[in-house]
Amino acid sequence: MNDCIFCKIINGEIPSKTIHEDEFLKVMLDINPKTNGHLLVLPKKHYENLFDIEDDILEKIIAYTKEIYPTLKEKLNCTGLTLVNNNGHGQDVKHFHLHLIPRYDGEKIDMEACDNKDDIEKIYNKLMD
Ligand code: 5GP
Ligand code: ZN
C-alpha cells in the first residue's frame, strides 16, 4: 500500500522507535502515547483491520503480547496492560495494529488525554536497555 504510513515505517522510509522486529511483526512506541510505554504491534503485511487479517498472524500478535508483558512489568513497573484495537470508525491508520497500553497503580487514565508522561526517548532507552 503506497500511501500507508505504517507500511512506510515497516519499509524503513519513515523512522520509528522499534523495540522488536521479526519476519512477521514490527513493534514500536506510539508517537503520541496514552501512557508510558504505549506500543503498537503491527503485522508487516498490510491488512486493513481485524476483519481481513489472517488468524495465524493474529495469533502471533497475541503471543508477542503475552511474551513482552513480563518485560514491561520489569522495566517500566507497570501493573496492567490494556489492549485496544480500532476498526473502521475510530481507526486513524488503516493498517491493522494492536495498541498495548501499560497501566500503572494509582493512575486514573483518561484514554483521551494522559498527563505525567515521560519523554518517548527515555522510555525507548528503558525498554532497549
Ligand atoms: P488508531 O486510531 O488508528 O487506532 O491509532 C493510530 C495510532 O498510531 C495513534 O495512537 C497514533 O499516535 C499512532 N501513530 C500515527 N502516526 C504514527 C507514526 O508515524 N509513528 C508512530 N510511532 N505512531 C504513529
Ligand atoms: Zn500498510
CSV table of C-alpha atoms and ligand atoms in Angstrom, one decimal:
chain,number,residue,atom,x,y,z
A,1,MET,CA,0.0,0.0,0.0
A,2,ASN,CA,1.9,3.0,-1.3
A,3,ASP,CA,0.2,5.6,0.9
A,4,CYS,CA,0.1,3.7,4.1
A,5,ILE,CA,2.2,5.3,6.8
A,6,PHE,CA,2.7,2.1,8.7
A,7,CYS,CA,3.9,0.3,5.5
A,8,LYS,CA,6.4,3.1,5.1
A,9,ILE,CA,7.6,2.7,8.7
A,10,ILE,CA,7.9,-1.1,8.1
A,11,ASN,CA,9.9,-0.5,4.9
A,12,GLY,CA,12.2,1.9,6.8
A,13,GLU,CA,11.1,5.0,4.8
A,14,ILE,CA,9.9,6.7,8.0
A,15,PRO,CA,11.8,6.2,11.3
A,16,SER,CA,10.3,4.7,14.4
A,17,LYS,CA,11.3,3.7,17.8
A,18,THR,CA,11.2,-0.1,17.2
A,19,ILE,CA,11.5,-2.4,20.1
A,20,HIS,CA,11.0,-5.7,18.3
A,21,GLU,CA,11.1,-6.9,14.8
A,22,ASP,CA,10.8,-10.4,13.3
A,23,GLU,CA,9.7,-11.9,10.0
A,24,PHE,CA,6.0,-11.1,10.6
A,25,LEU,CA,5.8,-8.3,13.1
A,26,LYS,CA,7.1,-4.9,13.9
A,27,VAL,CA,6.6,-3.4,17.4
A,28,MET,CA,7.2,0.3,18.0
A,29,LEU,CA,6.4,3.0,20.5
A,30,ASP,CA,3.4,5.1,19.7
A,31,ILE,CA,4.3,8.6,18.7
A,32,ASN,CA,1.6,10.0,20.8
A,33,PRO,CA,1.4,7.7,23.8
A,34,LYS,CA,-1.6,7.4,26.2
A,35,THR,CA,0.8,6.2,28.9
A,36,ASN,CA,4.5,5.5,29.3
A,37,GLY,CA,5.5,2.6,27.0
A,38,HIS,CA,2.4,2.7,24.8
A,39,LEU,CA,3.3,0.2,22.0
A,40,LEU,CA,1.8,-0.6,18.6
A,41,VAL,CA,2.1,-4.2,17.3
A,42,LEU,CA,1.9,-4.2,13.5
A,43,PRO,CA,1.9,-7.1,11.1
A,44,LYS,CA,4.5,-6.5,8.4
A,45,LYS,CA,2.0,-7.4,5.7
A,46,HIS,CA,-0.7,-4.8,5.1
A,47,TYR,CA,-4.1,-5.8,6.4
A,48,GLU,CA,-6.7,-3.0,6.9
A,49,ASN,CA,-8.3,-4.3,10.1
A,50,LEU,CA,-9.3,-7.2,12.2
A,51,PHE,CA,-11.7,-8.4,9.6
A,52,ASP,CA,-9.1,-9.1,6.9
A,53,ILE,CA,-6.1,-10.1,9.0
A,54,GLU,CA,-5.2,-13.8,8.8
A,55,ASP,CA,-5.8,-15.7,12.0
A,56,ASP,CA,-2.3,-17.1,12.2
A,57,ILE,CA,-0.9,-13.6,12.1
A,58,LEU,CA,-3.3,-12.5,14.8
A,59,GLU,CA,-2.1,-15.4,16.9
A,60,LYS,CA,1.5,-14.2,16.6
A,61,ILE,CA,0.4,-10.7,17.7
A,62,ILE,CA,-1.3,-12.2,20.8
A,63,ALA,CA,1.7,-14.5,21.5
A,64,TYR,CA,4.0,-11.5,21.3
A,65,THR,CA,1.8,-9.5,23.7
A,66,LYS,CA,2.0,-12.3,26.3
A,67,GLU,CA,5.7,-12.6,25.7
A,68,ILE,CA,6.5,-8.9,26.2
A,69,TYR,CA,4.3,-8.3,29.3
A,70,PRO,CA,6.9,-9.5,31.9
A,71,THR,CA,9.5,-7.2,30.3
A,72,LEU,CA,7.1,-4.3,30.5
A,73,LYS,CA,6.4,-5.1,34.2
A,74,GLU,CA,10.1,-5.4,35.0
A,75,LYS,CA,11.4,-2.4,33.1
A,76,LEU,CA,8.5,0.1,33.4
A,77,ASN,CA,6.9,-1.1,36.7
A,78,CYS,CA,3.5,-1.3,35.1
A,79,THR,CA,0.9,-3.3,36.9
A,80,GLY,CA,-1.5,-3.9,34.0
A,81,LEU,CA,-1.9,-3.8,30.2
A,82,THR,CA,-4.8,-2.5,28.3
A,83,LEU,CA,-5.3,-3.7,24.7
A,84,VAL,CA,-7.0,-1.5,22.2
A,85,ASN,CA,-7.8,-2.2,18.5
A,86,ASN,CA,-9.8,0.2,16.5
A,87,ASN,CA,-11.6,-1.0,13.3
A,88,GLY,CA,-13.2,1.4,10.9
A,89,HIS,CA,-14.7,4.4,12.7
A,90,GLY,CA,-12.1,5.5,15.3
A,91,GLN,CA,-9.3,3.9,13.4
A,92,ASP,CA,-6.9,6.6,12.1
A,93,VAL,CA,-4.4,4.4,10.4
A,94,LYS,CA,-5.9,1.8,8.2
A,95,HIS,CA,-3.2,-0.8,8.7
A,96,PHE,CA,-4.1,-3.3,11.4
A,97,HIS,CA,-2.4,-2.5,14.7
A,98,LEU,CA,-2.9,-3.6,18.3
A,99,HIS,CA,-2.3,-0.9,21.0
A,100,LEU,CA,-0.5,-2.2,24.1
A,101,ILE,CA,-1.1,0.4,26.8
A,102,PRO,CA,0.8,-0.2,30.0
A,103,ARG,CA,-1.2,0.7,33.1
A,104,TYR,CA,0.2,1.9,36.4
A,105,ASP,CA,-1.0,1.7,40.1
A,106,GLY,CA,-2.6,4.9,41.2
A,107,GLU,CA,-3.2,6.3,37.7
A,108,LYS,CA,-6.6,7.4,36.7
A,109,ILE,CA,-6.3,7.1,33.0
A,110,ASP,CA,-8.3,9.2,30.6
A,111,MET,CA,-8.0,7.5,27.3
A,112,GLU,CA,-8.4,10.8,25.6
A,113,ALA,CA,-5.6,12.6,27.4
A,114,CYS,CA,-2.9,11.5,29.9
A,115,ASP,CA,-0.6,13.8,31.7
A,116,ASN,CA,2.5,12.8,33.6
A,117,LYS,CA,4.3,11.0,30.7
A,118,ASP,CA,8.0,10.7,30.3
A,119,ASP,CA,9.9,11.5,27.1
A,120,ILE,CA,9.5,8.8,24.5
A,121,GLU,CA,13.3,8.6,24.1
A,122,LYS,CA,13.6,7.8,27.8
A,123,ILE,CA,11.1,5.0,27.6
A,124,TYR,CA,12.7,3.6,24.5
A,125,ASN,CA,16.1,3.5,26.2
A,126,LYS,CA,14.5,1.8,29.2
A,127,LEU,CA,12.9,-0.9,27.0
A,128,MET,CA,16.0,-1.5,24.9
A,129,ASP,CA,18.4,-1.5,27.9
B,1,5GP,P1,-5.7,4.3,15.7
B,1,5GP,O1,-6.6,5.5,16.0
B,1,5GP,O2,-5.6,4.1,14.1
B,1,5GP,O3,-6.1,3.1,16.4
B,1,5GP,O4,-4.3,4.7,16.2
B,1,5GP,C1,-3.3,5.1,15.4
B,1,5GP,C2,-2.1,5.3,16.3
B,1,5GP,O5,-0.9,5.5,15.5
B,1,5GP,C3,-2.2,6.6,17.2
B,1,5GP,O6,-2.1,6.2,18.6
B,1,5GP,C4,-1.0,7.5,16.7
B,1,5GP,O7,-0.4,8.2,17.8
B,1,5GP,C5,-0.1,6.5,16.1
B,1,5GP,N1,0.7,7.0,15.0
B,1,5GP,C6,0.3,7.7,14.0
B,1,5GP,N2,1.3,8.0,13.2
B,1,5GP,C7,2.4,7.5,13.7
B,1,5GP,C8,3.8,7.4,13.4
B,1,5GP,O8,4.2,8.0,12.3
B,1,5GP,N3,4.6,6.8,14.2
B,1,5GP,C9,4.2,6.2,15.3
B,1,5GP,N4,5.2,5.5,16.1
B,1,5GP,N5,2.9,6.2,15.7
B,1,5GP,C10,2.0,6.8,14.9
B,2,ZN,ZN,0.1,-0.7,5.5
